[in-house]
N, C-alpha and C. Protein backbone atom coordinates (compact mmCIF):
# COMPACT_ATOMS: atom_id res chain seq x y z
N UNK A 1 90.04 109.51 101.66
CA UNK A 1 91.12 109.14 102.38
C UNK A 1 91.80 110.55 102.50
N UNK A 2 92.74 110.79 103.70
CA UNK A 2 93.58 111.97 103.92
C UNK A 2 94.78 111.23 104.30
N UNK A 3 95.76 112.19 104.24
CA UNK A 3 97.19 111.65 104.68
C UNK A 3 97.22 111.12 105.82
N UNK A 4 96.61 111.57 107.06
CA UNK A 4 96.68 111.15 108.41
C UNK A 4 96.18 109.66 108.40
N UNK A 5 95.38 109.09 107.44
CA UNK A 5 94.90 107.93 107.62
C UNK A 5 95.97 107.00 107.19
N UNK A 6 96.94 107.33 106.49
CA UNK A 6 98.01 106.35 106.11
C UNK A 6 99.20 106.38 107.21
N UNK A 7 99.14 107.44 108.09
CA UNK A 7 100.23 107.37 109.08
C UNK A 7 100.44 106.31 109.90
N UNK A 8 99.60 105.46 110.44
CA UNK A 8 99.59 104.27 111.25
C UNK A 8 100.43 103.41 110.43
N UNK A 9 100.31 103.19 108.89
CA UNK A 9 100.96 102.26 108.26
C UNK A 9 102.54 102.32 108.30
N UNK A 10 103.09 103.40 108.67
CA UNK A 10 104.48 103.75 108.81
C UNK A 10 105.06 102.97 109.94
N UNK A 11 104.09 102.36 110.89
CA UNK A 11 104.62 101.56 112.03
C UNK A 11 104.51 100.11 111.77
N UNK A 12 103.76 99.74 110.85
CA UNK A 12 103.42 98.35 110.72
C UNK A 12 104.45 97.72 109.59
N UNK A 13 105.03 96.69 110.11
CA UNK A 13 105.97 96.06 108.94
C UNK A 13 105.55 95.61 107.63
N UNK A 14 105.43 95.47 106.84
CA UNK A 14 104.99 94.96 105.46
C UNK A 14 103.83 95.98 104.96
N UNK A 15 103.43 97.02 105.63
CA UNK A 15 102.31 97.87 105.17
C UNK A 15 102.54 98.46 104.07
N UNK A 16 103.81 99.00 103.75
CA UNK A 16 104.14 99.52 102.43
C UNK A 16 103.82 98.80 101.24
N UNK A 17 104.28 97.52 101.41
CA UNK A 17 104.07 96.55 100.35
C UNK A 17 102.71 96.30 100.03
N UNK A 18 101.94 96.14 101.14
CA UNK A 18 100.44 96.05 101.04
C UNK A 18 99.92 97.28 100.45
N UNK A 19 100.19 98.59 100.70
CA UNK A 19 99.84 99.74 100.18
C UNK A 19 99.96 99.71 98.68
N UNK A 20 101.24 99.47 98.32
CA UNK A 20 101.72 99.32 96.89
C UNK A 20 100.77 98.36 96.30
N UNK A 21 100.28 97.19 96.81
CA UNK A 21 99.40 96.33 96.12
C UNK A 21 97.92 96.93 96.06
N UNK A 22 97.50 97.72 97.08
CA UNK A 22 96.33 98.45 96.81
C UNK A 22 96.25 99.60 95.91
N UNK A 23 97.54 100.28 95.71
CA UNK A 23 97.54 101.41 94.85
C UNK A 23 97.64 100.94 93.50
N UNK A 24 98.14 99.65 93.16
CA UNK A 24 98.37 99.29 91.85
C UNK A 24 96.88 99.01 91.09
N UNK A 25 95.96 98.77 91.89
CA UNK A 25 94.50 98.38 91.44
C UNK A 25 94.09 99.82 90.64
N UNK A 26 93.93 100.90 91.41
CA UNK A 26 93.58 102.08 90.50
C UNK A 26 94.46 102.58 89.43
N UNK A 27 95.76 102.18 89.67
CA UNK A 27 96.74 102.49 88.63
C UNK A 27 96.58 102.06 87.44
N UNK A 28 95.89 100.63 87.54
CA UNK A 28 95.52 99.82 86.27
C UNK A 28 94.13 100.15 85.79
N UNK A 29 93.51 101.03 86.71
CA UNK A 29 92.05 101.30 86.48
C UNK A 29 91.18 100.15 86.79
N UNK A 30 91.55 99.32 87.60
CA UNK A 30 90.92 98.15 87.91
C UNK A 30 90.24 98.27 89.31
N UNK A 31 89.30 98.96 89.45
CA UNK A 31 88.55 99.11 90.67
C UNK A 31 86.89 99.03 90.19
N UNK A 32 86.09 98.70 91.22
CA UNK A 32 84.83 98.81 90.89
C UNK A 32 84.33 100.34 90.61
N UNK A 33 83.19 100.56 89.87
CA UNK A 33 82.80 101.80 89.83
C UNK A 33 82.50 102.72 90.95
N UNK A 34 82.00 102.10 91.96
CA UNK A 34 81.68 102.72 93.31
C UNK A 34 83.01 103.27 93.96
N UNK A 35 84.08 102.51 93.77
CA UNK A 35 85.42 102.97 94.29
C UNK A 35 86.04 104.03 93.39
N UNK A 36 85.91 103.88 92.23
CA UNK A 36 86.47 104.90 91.32
C UNK A 36 85.65 106.11 91.52
N UNK A 37 84.41 106.16 91.72
CA UNK A 37 83.58 107.38 92.05
C UNK A 37 83.99 107.93 93.36
N UNK A 38 84.34 107.12 94.45
CA UNK A 38 84.71 107.70 95.60
C UNK A 38 85.91 108.31 95.62
N UNK A 39 87.03 107.77 95.06
CA UNK A 39 88.23 108.24 94.97
C UNK A 39 88.49 109.40 94.03
N UNK A 40 87.37 109.69 93.15
CA UNK A 40 87.30 110.73 92.25
C UNK A 40 86.93 112.09 92.96
N UNK A 41 86.24 111.93 94.07
CA UNK A 41 85.74 113.18 94.75
C UNK A 41 86.71 113.90 95.31
N UNK A 42 86.64 115.16 95.46
CA UNK A 42 87.47 116.08 96.08
C UNK A 42 86.76 116.90 97.11
N UNK A 43 87.59 117.49 97.91
CA UNK A 43 87.21 118.31 99.10
C UNK A 43 87.49 119.71 98.60
N UNK A 44 86.23 120.52 98.65
CA UNK A 44 86.54 121.96 98.28
C UNK A 44 86.86 122.73 99.47
N UNK A 45 87.76 123.67 99.63
CA UNK A 45 88.12 124.64 100.54
C UNK A 45 87.85 125.87 99.95
N UNK A 46 87.03 126.80 100.57
CA UNK A 46 86.80 128.21 100.31
C UNK A 46 87.77 129.17 100.87
N UNK A 47 88.72 129.80 100.07
CA UNK A 47 89.66 130.68 100.57
C UNK A 47 89.21 132.22 100.10
N UNK A 48 89.31 133.06 101.09
CA UNK A 48 88.91 134.49 100.67
C UNK A 48 90.24 135.02 100.25
N UNK A 49 89.91 135.80 98.95
CA UNK A 49 91.04 136.38 98.33
C UNK A 49 91.18 137.84 98.85
N UNK A 50 92.13 138.43 98.58
CA UNK A 50 92.42 139.93 98.92
C UNK A 50 91.45 140.69 98.64
N UNK A 51 90.70 140.50 97.41
CA UNK A 51 89.64 141.42 96.81
C UNK A 51 88.37 141.18 97.35
N UNK A 52 88.33 140.29 98.55
CA UNK A 52 87.18 139.75 98.91
C UNK A 52 86.15 138.77 98.50
N UNK A 53 86.73 138.25 97.25
CA UNK A 53 86.07 137.19 96.42
C UNK A 53 86.56 135.91 97.10
N UNK A 54 85.87 134.75 96.65
CA UNK A 54 86.36 133.47 97.28
C UNK A 54 86.83 132.74 96.18
N UNK A 55 87.86 132.08 96.41
CA UNK A 55 88.38 131.07 95.59
C UNK A 55 88.31 129.62 96.04
N UNK A 56 87.96 128.65 95.31
CA UNK A 56 87.69 127.30 95.75
C UNK A 56 88.88 126.56 95.52
N UNK A 57 89.58 125.74 96.59
CA UNK A 57 90.54 124.87 96.19
C UNK A 57 90.06 123.38 96.35
N UNK A 58 90.26 122.58 95.43
CA UNK A 58 89.94 121.21 95.51
C UNK A 58 91.01 120.34 95.82
N UNK A 59 90.81 119.46 96.87
CA UNK A 59 91.69 118.67 97.31
C UNK A 59 91.30 117.32 97.02
N UNK A 60 91.84 116.41 96.20
CA UNK A 60 91.46 115.01 95.91
C UNK A 60 91.91 114.20 96.90
N UNK A 61 91.22 112.90 96.80
CA UNK A 61 91.55 111.73 97.55
C UNK A 61 93.11 111.50 97.75
N UNK A 62 93.45 111.23 98.89
CA UNK A 62 94.86 110.85 99.05
C UNK A 62 95.42 109.72 98.22
N UNK A 63 94.58 108.64 98.23
CA UNK A 63 95.11 107.46 97.42
C UNK A 63 95.27 107.85 95.99
N UNK A 64 94.46 108.66 95.40
CA UNK A 64 94.39 108.99 94.09
C UNK A 64 95.45 109.83 93.73
N UNK A 65 95.70 110.76 94.63
CA UNK A 65 96.95 111.63 94.38
C UNK A 65 98.18 110.86 94.58
N UNK A 66 98.29 110.06 95.59
CA UNK A 66 99.46 109.25 95.69
C UNK A 66 99.83 108.34 94.28
N UNK A 67 98.71 107.70 93.85
CA UNK A 67 98.92 107.01 92.52
C UNK A 67 99.33 107.88 91.45
N UNK A 68 98.64 108.92 91.28
CA UNK A 68 98.75 109.74 90.37
C UNK A 68 100.25 110.48 90.24
N UNK A 69 100.71 110.73 91.52
CA UNK A 69 102.10 111.25 91.44
C UNK A 69 103.10 110.27 91.30
N UNK A 70 102.91 109.02 91.78
CA UNK A 70 103.73 107.95 91.41
C UNK A 70 103.86 107.48 89.92
N UNK A 71 102.66 107.60 89.30
CA UNK A 71 102.64 107.34 87.67
C UNK A 71 103.37 108.50 87.15
N UNK A 72 103.07 109.66 87.58
CA UNK A 72 103.71 110.88 86.84
C UNK A 72 105.29 110.67 86.93
N UNK A 73 105.87 110.27 88.14
CA UNK A 73 107.27 110.12 88.31
C UNK A 73 107.79 108.97 87.38
N UNK A 74 107.15 107.92 87.33
CA UNK A 74 107.45 106.86 86.63
C UNK A 74 107.42 107.09 85.19
N UNK A 75 106.70 107.94 84.63
CA UNK A 75 106.50 108.26 83.38
C UNK A 75 106.85 109.66 82.89
N UNK A 76 107.64 110.27 83.82
CA UNK A 76 108.29 111.73 83.60
C UNK A 76 108.77 111.78 82.28
N UNK A 77 109.66 110.97 81.88
CA UNK A 77 110.43 111.37 80.66
C UNK A 77 109.71 111.11 79.44
N UNK A 78 108.68 110.04 79.51
CA UNK A 78 107.87 110.14 78.27
C UNK A 78 106.78 110.93 78.29
N UNK A 79 106.36 111.67 79.44
CA UNK A 79 105.53 113.00 79.38
C UNK A 79 106.43 114.11 78.66
N UNK A 80 107.50 114.31 79.21
CA UNK A 80 108.67 115.33 78.57
C UNK A 80 108.80 115.11 77.26
N UNK A 81 108.91 113.96 76.67
CA UNK A 81 109.47 113.73 75.30
C UNK A 81 108.04 113.97 74.36
N UNK A 82 106.87 113.64 74.95
CA UNK A 82 105.49 113.63 74.25
C UNK A 82 104.99 115.00 74.23
N UNK A 83 105.27 115.87 75.17
CA UNK A 83 104.57 117.25 75.41
C UNK A 83 105.36 118.55 75.23
N UNK A 84 106.76 118.16 75.43
CA UNK A 84 107.60 119.38 75.38
C UNK A 84 107.44 120.18 74.15
N UNK A 85 107.52 121.46 74.08
CA UNK A 85 107.88 122.48 74.97
C UNK A 85 106.52 123.11 75.67
N UNK A 86 105.51 122.25 75.64
CA UNK A 86 104.19 123.02 76.00
C UNK A 86 103.66 122.48 77.46
N UNK A 87 104.35 121.79 78.07
CA UNK A 87 104.15 121.12 79.42
C UNK A 87 105.10 121.83 80.56
N UNK A 88 104.51 122.42 81.50
CA UNK A 88 105.19 123.33 82.44
C UNK A 88 105.10 122.91 83.86
N UNK A 89 104.46 121.81 84.18
CA UNK A 89 104.18 121.25 85.50
C UNK A 89 104.61 120.07 85.96
N UNK A 90 104.35 119.11 85.11
CA UNK A 90 104.39 117.73 85.38
C UNK A 90 105.94 117.15 85.16
N UNK A 91 106.64 116.82 86.29
CA UNK A 91 107.96 116.11 86.23
C UNK A 91 108.92 117.11 85.37
N UNK A 92 108.67 118.43 85.56
CA UNK A 92 109.70 119.30 84.93
C UNK A 92 110.29 120.12 86.03
N UNK A 93 111.56 120.19 85.94
CA UNK A 93 112.35 121.12 87.01
C UNK A 93 112.21 122.68 86.28
N UNK A 94 111.90 123.47 87.27
CA UNK A 94 111.88 124.78 86.78
C UNK A 94 110.67 125.12 85.93
N UNK A 95 109.50 124.23 85.91
CA UNK A 95 108.70 124.58 84.77
C UNK A 95 108.11 126.01 84.82
N UNK A 96 107.87 126.63 85.95
CA UNK A 96 107.35 127.80 85.88
C UNK A 96 108.52 129.02 85.55
N UNK A 97 109.76 128.63 85.59
CA UNK A 97 110.70 129.43 85.19
C UNK A 97 110.74 129.43 83.68
N UNK A 98 110.69 128.16 83.04
CA UNK A 98 110.54 128.09 81.64
C UNK A 98 109.48 128.83 81.21
N UNK A 99 108.28 128.57 81.58
CA UNK A 99 107.11 129.38 81.30
C UNK A 99 107.26 130.93 81.25
N UNK A 100 107.92 131.36 82.30
CA UNK A 100 108.27 132.78 82.30
C UNK A 100 109.23 133.25 81.31
N UNK A 101 110.06 132.37 80.99
CA UNK A 101 111.01 132.68 79.89
C UNK A 101 110.40 132.66 78.37
N UNK A 102 109.46 131.69 78.27
CA UNK A 102 108.82 131.50 76.99
C UNK A 102 107.83 132.83 76.83
N UNK A 103 107.33 133.29 77.98
CA UNK A 103 106.39 134.50 77.81
C UNK A 103 107.38 135.65 77.55
N UNK A 104 108.25 135.77 78.21
CA UNK A 104 109.22 136.95 78.09
C UNK A 104 109.83 136.99 76.66
N UNK A 105 110.19 135.77 76.14
CA UNK A 105 110.65 135.70 74.70
C UNK A 105 109.66 136.07 73.72
N UNK A 106 108.37 135.68 73.92
CA UNK A 106 107.27 136.07 73.05
C UNK A 106 107.22 137.36 73.10
N UNK A 107 107.22 138.06 74.19
CA UNK A 107 107.01 139.50 74.10
C UNK A 107 108.00 140.42 73.66
N UNK A 108 109.25 139.76 73.80
CA UNK A 108 110.48 140.52 73.32
C UNK A 108 110.48 140.44 71.92
N UNK A 109 110.13 139.27 71.31
CA UNK A 109 110.07 139.03 69.80
C UNK A 109 109.15 139.92 68.88
N UNK A 110 108.02 140.11 69.56
CA UNK A 110 107.04 140.82 68.97
C UNK A 110 106.53 142.06 69.96
N UNK A 111 106.83 143.19 69.70
CA UNK A 111 106.37 144.48 70.54
C UNK A 111 104.90 144.53 70.77
N UNK A 112 104.15 143.86 69.72
CA UNK A 112 102.62 143.95 69.74
C UNK A 112 102.00 142.82 70.71
N UNK A 113 102.77 142.03 71.10
CA UNK A 113 102.41 140.93 72.04
C UNK A 113 102.17 141.31 73.48
N UNK A 114 101.01 140.97 74.07
CA UNK A 114 100.81 141.47 75.31
C UNK A 114 100.21 140.25 76.09
N UNK A 115 100.62 139.90 77.26
CA UNK A 115 100.25 139.08 78.11
C UNK A 115 99.13 139.61 79.14
N UNK A 116 97.74 139.32 78.98
CA UNK A 116 96.90 139.98 79.74
C UNK A 116 96.77 139.35 81.21
N UNK A 117 96.93 137.91 81.24
CA UNK A 117 96.75 137.41 82.39
C UNK A 117 97.54 135.95 82.49
N UNK A 118 97.92 135.86 83.72
CA UNK A 118 98.66 134.46 83.83
C UNK A 118 98.45 133.92 85.19
N UNK A 119 97.63 132.99 85.15
CA UNK A 119 97.00 132.32 86.47
C UNK A 119 96.69 130.86 86.27
N UNK A 120 97.05 130.13 86.95
CA UNK A 120 96.80 128.60 86.86
C UNK A 120 95.38 128.34 87.36
N UNK A 121 94.74 129.27 87.90
CA UNK A 121 93.51 129.07 88.33
C UNK A 121 92.42 128.41 87.40
N UNK A 122 91.65 127.27 87.36
CA UNK A 122 90.94 126.70 86.62
C UNK A 122 91.37 126.01 85.38
N UNK A 123 92.70 125.57 85.66
CA UNK A 123 93.39 124.98 84.60
C UNK A 123 92.58 123.54 84.40
N UNK A 124 92.32 122.96 85.55
CA UNK A 124 91.56 121.69 85.54
C UNK A 124 90.26 121.66 84.75
N UNK A 125 89.64 122.85 85.04
CA UNK A 125 88.36 122.98 84.31
C UNK A 125 88.33 123.25 82.96
N UNK A 126 89.47 123.66 82.41
CA UNK A 126 89.57 124.07 81.05
C UNK A 126 90.38 123.26 80.12
N UNK A 127 90.84 122.15 80.45
CA UNK A 127 91.45 121.36 79.75
C UNK A 127 90.62 120.77 78.69
N UNK A 128 91.20 120.25 77.69
CA UNK A 128 90.39 119.58 76.68
C UNK A 128 90.47 117.96 76.78
N UNK A 129 89.60 117.47 77.40
CA UNK A 129 89.69 116.14 77.98
C UNK A 129 89.83 115.21 76.69
N UNK A 130 88.94 115.36 75.66
CA UNK A 130 89.16 114.35 74.50
C UNK A 130 90.44 114.36 73.81
N UNK A 131 91.00 115.69 73.69
CA UNK A 131 92.29 115.91 73.22
C UNK A 131 93.46 115.23 74.14
N UNK A 132 93.15 115.32 75.30
CA UNK A 132 94.25 114.70 76.21
C UNK A 132 94.13 113.18 76.00
N UNK A 133 92.99 112.67 76.00
CA UNK A 133 92.80 111.04 75.85
C UNK A 133 93.30 110.71 74.39
N UNK A 134 93.20 111.49 73.39
CA UNK A 134 93.79 111.12 72.02
C UNK A 134 95.18 110.94 72.04
N UNK A 135 95.78 112.18 72.76
CA UNK A 135 97.26 112.12 72.80
C UNK A 135 97.91 110.89 73.70
N UNK A 136 97.22 110.67 74.76
CA UNK A 136 97.78 109.46 75.48
C UNK A 136 97.62 108.21 74.65
N UNK A 137 96.52 108.08 73.94
CA UNK A 137 96.30 106.93 73.23
C UNK A 137 97.21 106.78 72.10
N UNK A 138 97.62 107.92 71.40
CA UNK A 138 98.63 107.91 70.23
C UNK A 138 100.09 107.88 70.78
N UNK A 139 100.41 107.95 71.99
CA UNK A 139 101.60 107.90 72.56
C UNK A 139 101.88 106.59 73.16
N UNK A 140 102.52 105.51 72.50
CA UNK A 140 102.66 104.30 72.97
C UNK A 140 103.22 104.06 74.49
N UNK A 141 104.20 104.88 74.77
CA UNK A 141 104.84 104.96 76.01
C UNK A 141 104.02 105.36 77.29
N UNK A 142 102.98 106.05 76.82
CA UNK A 142 101.89 106.44 77.80
C UNK A 142 100.49 105.89 77.80
N UNK A 143 100.34 105.10 76.88
CA UNK A 143 98.78 104.27 76.45
C UNK A 143 98.43 103.65 77.66
N UNK A 144 99.42 103.01 78.33
CA UNK A 144 99.02 102.18 79.59
C UNK A 144 98.36 103.07 80.68
N UNK A 145 98.54 104.34 80.74
CA UNK A 145 97.79 105.39 81.59
C UNK A 145 96.54 105.62 81.42
N UNK A 146 96.02 105.20 80.43
CA UNK A 146 94.57 105.55 79.81
C UNK A 146 93.53 105.07 80.92
N UNK A 147 93.68 103.71 81.33
CA UNK A 147 92.60 103.14 82.30
C UNK A 147 92.44 104.16 83.64
N UNK A 148 93.70 104.62 84.14
CA UNK A 148 93.66 105.52 85.33
C UNK A 148 93.21 106.87 84.87
N UNK A 149 93.61 107.30 83.88
CA UNK A 149 93.13 108.81 83.58
C UNK A 149 91.63 108.80 83.25
N UNK A 150 91.20 107.86 82.45
CA UNK A 150 89.76 107.62 82.25
C UNK A 150 88.85 107.67 83.33
N UNK A 151 89.36 107.04 84.55
CA UNK A 151 88.62 107.04 85.79
C UNK A 151 88.22 108.50 86.21
N UNK A 152 89.19 109.43 86.07
CA UNK A 152 89.06 110.91 86.67
C UNK A 152 88.76 111.88 85.46
N UNK A 153 89.00 111.55 84.22
CA UNK A 153 88.72 112.63 83.26
C UNK A 153 87.65 112.02 82.24
N UNK A 154 87.08 110.79 82.36
CA UNK A 154 86.29 110.17 81.43
C UNK A 154 84.79 110.70 81.62
N UNK A 155 84.56 111.37 82.73
CA UNK A 155 83.22 111.82 82.89
C UNK A 155 83.39 113.33 83.68
N UNK A 156 81.99 113.62 83.91
CA UNK A 156 81.88 115.09 84.77
C UNK A 156 82.49 114.91 86.08
N UNK A 157 83.16 116.05 86.54
CA UNK A 157 83.80 116.12 87.67
C UNK A 157 82.77 116.37 88.77
N UNK A 158 82.85 115.97 89.90
CA UNK A 158 82.04 116.14 91.26
C UNK A 158 82.85 116.45 92.28
N UNK A 159 82.16 117.49 93.00
CA UNK A 159 82.98 117.97 94.16
C UNK A 159 82.16 117.84 95.41
N UNK A 160 82.73 117.73 96.68
CA UNK A 160 82.00 117.79 97.89
C UNK A 160 82.47 118.92 98.69
N UNK A 161 81.56 119.77 99.08
CA UNK A 161 82.02 120.88 100.04
C UNK A 161 81.07 120.66 101.47
N UNK A 162 81.60 121.15 102.44
CA UNK A 162 81.05 121.26 103.68
C UNK A 162 80.56 122.60 104.16
N UNK A 163 79.29 122.67 104.54
CA UNK A 163 78.80 124.19 104.74
C UNK A 163 79.14 124.50 106.05
N UNK A 164 78.85 125.69 106.56
CA UNK A 164 79.24 126.22 107.97
C UNK A 164 78.58 125.21 109.06
N UNK A 165 77.52 124.38 108.74
CA UNK A 165 77.10 123.64 109.82
C UNK A 165 77.73 122.17 109.55
N UNK A 166 78.62 122.04 108.99
CA UNK A 166 79.22 120.53 108.74
C UNK A 166 78.69 119.60 107.99
N UNK A 167 77.69 120.19 107.16
CA UNK A 167 76.92 119.32 106.26
C UNK A 167 77.59 119.17 104.81
N UNK A 168 77.96 118.02 104.63
CA UNK A 168 78.58 117.88 103.08
C UNK A 168 77.48 117.86 102.05
N UNK A 169 78.00 118.57 100.95
CA UNK A 169 77.14 118.66 99.79
C UNK A 169 77.82 118.37 98.56
């Protein structure tokens, strides 16, 4: 699903309520395995970097992104309480500013500290899924998110890319 697939819903009277009903199923982790697999897919786009290398950008299914964003907003305070000060992206204002300040403080406090690289690239691939699941499970206010999170982080990630001939792989 892409965002343009949802645009006609804006014109239909009760459609947002129906969309909310549809979105509540994956939010609860209550979808058939084939549906979970389908919304787990991401579209890869290859972007050429300035150095000539290629960087892949994965764009997830719109319904999954909508549900994830809604859950993140609903549970933002609980995330901040459970993960601060080590969480810089989800439901935080000026998260990158806070990260920059933390890094500056670390290097100011210790002249031997050096930051070699700072890049969000590959963050998804480098998370510790089991640690994330354990933390969600041990945080009562976030435990209800486990069925949704498990659908997308409970197994190996799969990506779909389309070659120059329009063939998906």
